[in-house]
């Protein structure tokens, strides 16, 4: 285990009232694995990662509780307690990140070579010339032809897929142990998406990085994840190995989600089952299961309190009081 | 030979956008060939999908069919009436029958109009009925698309993305159209909401006998929703077939790579699957490659592909392809070659 997040609570104090963005998020990340985080917009997947990296603008945002331990040589370090200076050393150093929209995350007035080299000079204390050499190697590694010349190009001279390759180069430049990829392929066409997934997987194997892959696309999850977190209403509702999640989903939301996408079950001839209703209103404090208003298995316990993650098997947990398979209430044994 | 079942017939449709350069002389330098010689037919009551990557001209085709872009050349026959030759007035008279649903549900709804005004507006413009009948029609439409009629005084920002798309659909259906162009109506929506809207579109098609031209880049939804599928690349149709044939036996190397690039939501299958990963990205349509437009990325390209434009021709009944390598007699040769790589 290299990262453990416990009961993370983040809120935003907006003019419309308090936005309850994260309501106690729990998960762990193992070395070298690919953890996919899926959920719809507003489920809290991006806010979780931004909270860890100290990227939540404060105010209006506020991290109101929880811990996030980054383990180094088994020495835990709580990311939420670090000073701005210390967080900077982690961000881009031990944890690299790739955002959805490469054009707005790259500096348009700086050559891409400089942007990659910058982090290496900062984090690895390399000299200018060493950093340049390493950058050119990296650019070749991520599949940019004519890397020596492209070092001096600006972001606007690259296509969308190429820019995402540059972002990947920046993310892995300082040999991080974790890379957080926030919807890295959502803005790309499918053929380019396939290229980028292949590239990230290759680098992950080569460098032994753990990847947290945020996405809303379950098909992408199926193609690259080891383990999956399903998020809903600012909580983790299910945590399972990828095969278990697709073969044996436990939370009614996950079950509904898998029925709502074509191709999960066969030829896609049958009617899609949709989840009726809309995602939860985050302006209300969560005191019961966030999925209860849309859930077909709802019973009185669901309205009484927020369900914790309950173990189903050793590597499979679901935040639901009801055992859909056996049609009985689930025995509540909280998992550490 | 006029097939009575065909509602819309598109023949050699072209739409070029000129790019002008220079301030004083303002010369036209290049043309972006957004849609370049596209032909297809849509039968009464069916869904034809146009798929392809961004910049392939699928949206421009949809708009050119409805004359929202004046085509550069070619014909669009709606019930044997050529839309490209009609005057503004004649077109407006025909508009109730041909409607469009847009991708961006917030940008296509006037933020200062209530839902009642938005959905009722087509009826007002076309002078259909009195205030009372219009009101009743709006109630009926809102119920039809699954919106609570009590909400008709609300404004677009008070609705979620999926609900706004329902408002868009209600507006498009206000005048009882027979042909609707759906331009990526679900791609901005969350997964669980996509299924709601797709089911709604399917139900409405059955109830009202609608004919759809469905524009999308999400192949899995297309497979679910369409009867026939046309694959576009750089302004040209590469392959067109009925859904089952296209997904089980794609002939064009581009279609094959596109299918192969789409991940399936089945982890076990995905582990074993071998992908054809195309190199590079779609070239700019302002400077499209010579010969076959796909030759720069095609894993099977031969010399001839760089010079000769492949003819778009029918291979089997209802299955057309534009590729030199597809042998008219032994059309199965290509898939085996590409998969063995």
mmCIF file of N, CA and C in Angstrom, chain A residues 36 47 76 81-82 99 135 175 193 231 244 261-262 275 282 321 328:
data_model
loop_
_atom_site.group_PDB
_atom_site.id
_atom_site.type_symbol
_atom_site.label_atom_id
_atom_site.label_comp_id
_atom_site.label_asym_id
_atom_site.label_seq_id
_atom_site.Cartn_x
_atom_site.Cartn_y
_atom_site.Cartn_z
ATOM 1 N N UNK A 36 -9.010 2.372 -11.155
ATOM 2 C CA UNK A 36 -9.907 3.241 -11.905
ATOM 3 C C UNK A 36 -10.933 3.829 -10.947
ATOM 4 N N UNK A 47 -12.617 15.932 -7.336
ATOM 5 C CA UNK A 47 -12.409 16.683 -6.091
ATOM 6 C C UNK A 47 -11.560 15.857 -5.120
ATOM 7 N N UNK A 76 4.396 6.703 7.136
ATOM 8 C CA UNK A 76 3.256 7.450 6.609
ATOM 9 C C UNK A 76 3.430 8.963 6.768
ATOM 10 N N UNK A 81 -1.823 17.438 5.888
ATOM 11 C CA UNK A 81 -1.224 18.252 6.938
ATOM 12 C C UNK A 81 0.043 18.962 6.474
ATOM 13 N N UNK A 82 0.420 18.764 5.202
ATOM 14 C CA UNK A 82 1.671 19.350 4.727
ATOM 15 C C UNK A 82 1.516 20.850 4.473
ATOM 16 N N UNK A 99 -4.093 15.864 -16.836
ATOM 17 C CA UNK A 99 -5.469 16.362 -16.824
ATOM 18 C C UNK A 99 -6.179 16.071 -18.129
ATOM 19 N N UNK A 135 14.865 15.397 -21.224
ATOM 20 C CA UNK A 135 13.584 15.763 -21.832
ATOM 21 C C UNK A 135 13.459 15.208 -23.245
ATOM 22 N N UNK A 175 10.088 10.603 -12.194
ATOM 23 C CA UNK A 175 9.945 9.246 -11.685
ATOM 24 C C UNK A 175 9.024 9.175 -10.477
ATOM 25 N N UNK A 193 -7.390 7.698 -28.471
ATOM 26 C CA UNK A 193 -7.562 7.179 -27.114
ATOM 27 C C UNK A 193 -6.839 5.844 -26.952
ATOM 28 N N UNK A 231 -17.848 5.793 -7.543
ATOM 29 C CA UNK A 231 -18.227 6.903 -6.662
ATOM 30 C C UNK A 231 -19.620 7.416 -7.006
ATOM 31 N N UNK A 244 -14.492 -8.800 -10.743
ATOM 32 C CA UNK A 244 -15.585 -8.935 -9.780
ATOM 33 C C UNK A 244 -16.644 -7.861 -10.008
ATOM 34 N N UNK A 261 -25.207 0.657 -20.023
ATOM 35 C CA UNK A 261 -24.289 0.819 -21.151
ATOM 36 C C UNK A 261 -24.478 -0.319 -22.131
ATOM 37 N N UNK A 262 -24.449 0.012 -23.427
ATOM 38 C CA UNK A 262 -24.600 -1.046 -24.413
ATOM 39 C C UNK A 262 -23.329 -1.889 -24.477
ATOM 40 N N UNK A 275 -31.329 4.187 -15.271
ATOM 41 C CA UNK A 275 -31.586 4.468 -13.862
ATOM 42 C C UNK A 275 -32.475 5.702 -13.831
ATOM 43 N N UNK A 282 -26.102 18.179 -4.386
ATOM 44 C CA UNK A 282 -24.984 18.254 -3.446
ATOM 45 C C UNK A 282 -25.138 19.402 -2.452
ATOM 46 N N UNK A 321 -26.773 -1.443 2.381
ATOM 47 C CA UNK A 321 -27.332 -2.259 3.453
ATOM 48 C C UNK A 321 -28.068 -3.487 2.910
ATOM 49 N N UNK A 328 -31.609 -10.118 0.907
ATOM 50 C CA UNK A 328 -31.718 -9.928 2.356
ATOM 51 C C UNK A 328 -30.862 -8.721 2.763
#
